Amino acid sequence: MAKSSADDEELRRACEAAIEGTKQKIVMSIRVAKSRGIWGKSGRLGRNMAKPRVLALSVKSKGQETEAFLRVLKYSSGGVLEPAKLYKLKHLSKVEVVTNDPSGCTFTLGFDNLRSQSVAPPQWIMRNIDDRNRLLLCILNICKDVLGCLPKVVGVDIVEMALWAKENTPSVTTQRNLQDGPVATTVPESGMKVTVEKELVSQVEEEDIEALLGTYVMGIGEAEAFSERLKRELHALEAANVHAILESEPLVDEVLQGLEAATSCVDDMDDWLGMFNVKLRHMREDIESIESRNNKLEMQSVNNKSLIEELDKLLERLRVPSEYAACLTGGSFDEARMLQNVEACEWLTGALRGLQVPNLDPSYAKMRAVKDKRAELEKLKATFVRRASEFLRNYFASLVDFMIGDKSYFSQRGQLKRPDHADLRYKCRTYARLLQHLKSLDKSCLGPLRKAYCSSLNLLLRREAREFANELRASTKASRNPTVWLEASTGGSQSGNSADTSAVSDAYAKMLTIFIPLLVDESSFFAHFMCFEVPALAPPGGVANGSKSGSYDDDTNDDDLGIMDIDDNDSKAGKTSADLQSLNESLQDLLDGIQEDFYAVVDWAYKIDPLRCISMHGITERYLSGQKADAAGFVRLLLGALESKISMQFSRFVDEACHQIERNERNVRQMGVLSYIPRFATLATRMEQYIQGQSRDLVDQAYTKFVSVMFATLEKLAQTDPKYADIFLLENYAAFQNSLYDLANVVPTLAKFYHQASEAYEQACTRHISMIIYYQFERLFQFARKIEDLMFTISAEEIPFQLGLSKMDLRKMLKSSLSGVDKSITAMYKKLQKNLTSEELLPSLWDKCKKEFLDKYDSFAQLVAKIYPTETIPSVSEMRDLLASM
């Protein structure tokens, strides 16, 4: 017999490892297959559903009590056993061997404490009958010894199992102390594996059975005698049966007669039943026909009822209420009647939408009544849109005409009037809801309405701006400043006493403070009032002047029309480019022409003080940076145009000043410092005082142009008299540095030109000083230059033998150049002083001259020491002492 898995020590150890920590001891472990397969007609189990499992019987002692368990273990993905199910054997109620399995290796275990008794218990499939008997015997023994009761056994003879245990399990009996006394355990000879088994019939019970069987004398000791006895008894039984049959013949005849009579009756009954069946079949067919017709009538009745209901609903949808029809065709548009008009519009919008295919069954859309009603509603819509559009156009014009006719709305002489459109917007908001409905009914009607509104309001805005600008200029008192700053012919103190013109830029700032928030508010109100799909605008007034949003007037929420979108589907988060383009075109019509009054204020300010363009440019830039490219985009364009206008006017001033500088070229010979040098410093100081916000770039550009022209003109004037060019240049560049020293420390652009002037000054100084030195010591330094030139072609030892460079020539040159050197140096100082008009420059120039002379003489002394080592000349230190003493 093949070795059973119940004898596998490794399997037992794996099971013990899986339940480690439970204080349970493994009694038996055996491999099985778990299946819920169904035995088919062929009697073979669906094995493809079987899963490998291990059944382990374990016991656990708790004081004087012992518990027995049946554990089901499965293999994990790594091939390690792990607990899957745990059953207590005290709940085992039935052990059933599946009879449909020919092999007898399949059985089920029934437990009475399972929650769902309707689910079939799993079937356990053993490898062979031996393994099955071994497991079941072990279970029954444990149940009897530990629990004191046996489960119901079905499908297997318990006596046969006991006999199998005696025949197949030779063992050594050991004793184990459990709760109910000693339990006999068997140890197989092969491997001495311990298994739990028990005699199913006790010795006393076996003796009782043998005594009971002994009471019956069966006489089966001799086979032949027993066979003869059985034959005799069989013949006696057959004879008795024949005799009984012969005696019952009259009874049989009576039975046969009764059967014939019954057969006749049955035949008659069969005929009658056949007739009744035919009649019933015909009756059934008639009933079916009646039921069919009745069902059709009932269906038709239901359909007709549903059709009438649908038609009633359709008629209700097609009905035009008389009050709405009257309101749409001839109602008044007064403020008191606006609620009725809005309700009529809402009904008309809903009715038209209800007759569209998505909201109406497509089969209804083709009906003539629906088409006629749709045409009627379209006619109502066209009539109402035409009447409402005509009313609103006249209403806008009448509102503006009324305001223009009342002079108290505008600035008057001696009184600046802040424009107030609160009442105008309040009256317009009355019809905002009506405009929303007009848009939903016919979007094309908004174009003429927008044009009419823009045309009317444009007249009002231009009138307000014109009157305000005129009164602003009239009420602002400011003396005119000169426009000629750098003209050579003007007096020296002309630009020093400039009047205060801050009132001019304040007036311009006031114009922007009043009208820019107004224009932003008007743009915002127009965009919302005229139903443009644009996002929320930037808060009006919250720009450069630092005023709070809505500081323009008391109506801080004018662009909130207090309405909701009629159709949620029409409210879109993003604006389309087409709608934005249309809005910009309408805003152009609304605000076009108002820029002329702003231009007039700019021109007026320029005439009083051109430098005020700097502060006006900064004010405009501050407002411009606070505007966004939204529905108020035209206001941004207006500010941009103002900025360009101011920049153009300032450029005009800069160009005129540059022309004034360039006119110096055509004047007589210039000497000393040019007049525009100090005047430019005064002009730059004044310009720095006017800078506001972002106007630094404008001023820096002007500086660049001014200084470029000044330096270019200076160089051209210097070329007219080359003899005194260097003196002229160094005096003017020095004056430029002196006048702009303070500004150059704080203005980067001027600092750049300051360094440029410093470099030009140094170059002019170097050229002029070299000219003076060569004039007094020409022979000395010409001799040195000849030596230097020859050193490139011949050696130093050969130079004293060249023509004109002998030692005798050197002595003659030193005698003529250095005899009376103090007089030559004095003459050099006088020549430096002679043509210099700026006396304050003389000390620094004389120091540069002495240093330059000593450097040149030092180079000459080194050449003489190298070429004429035996000749002696005055040393450099002697020459330095001589210069210092003079």
PDB file of C-alpha atoms in Angstrom, residues 403-412 417 463:
ATOM      1  CA  MET A 403     -30.022 116.758 -19.143  1.00  0.00           C
ATOM      2  CA  ILE A 404     -28.398 118.863 -21.878  1.00  0.00           C
ATOM      3  CA  GLY A 405     -31.211 121.399 -21.616  1.00  0.00           C
ATOM      4  CA  ASP A 406     -30.587 121.879 -17.879  1.00  0.00           C
ATOM      5  CA  LYS A 407     -27.452 124.006 -17.398  1.00  0.00           C
ATOM      6  CA  SER A 408     -27.217 123.048 -13.744  1.00  0.00           C
ATOM      7  CA  TYR A 409     -25.811 119.691 -14.843  1.00  0.00           C
ATOM      8  CA  PHE A 410     -22.651 121.362 -16.270  1.00  0.00           C
ATOM      9  CA  SER A 411     -19.766 123.474 -15.014  1.00  0.00           C
ATOM     10  CA  GLN A 412     -20.489 127.204 -15.052  1.00  0.00           C
ATOM     11  CA  LYS A 417     -19.381 120.812 -11.614  1.00  0.00           C
ATOM     12  CA  ARG A 463     -20.654 118.606 -23.400  1.00  0.00           C
TER      13      ARG A 463
END
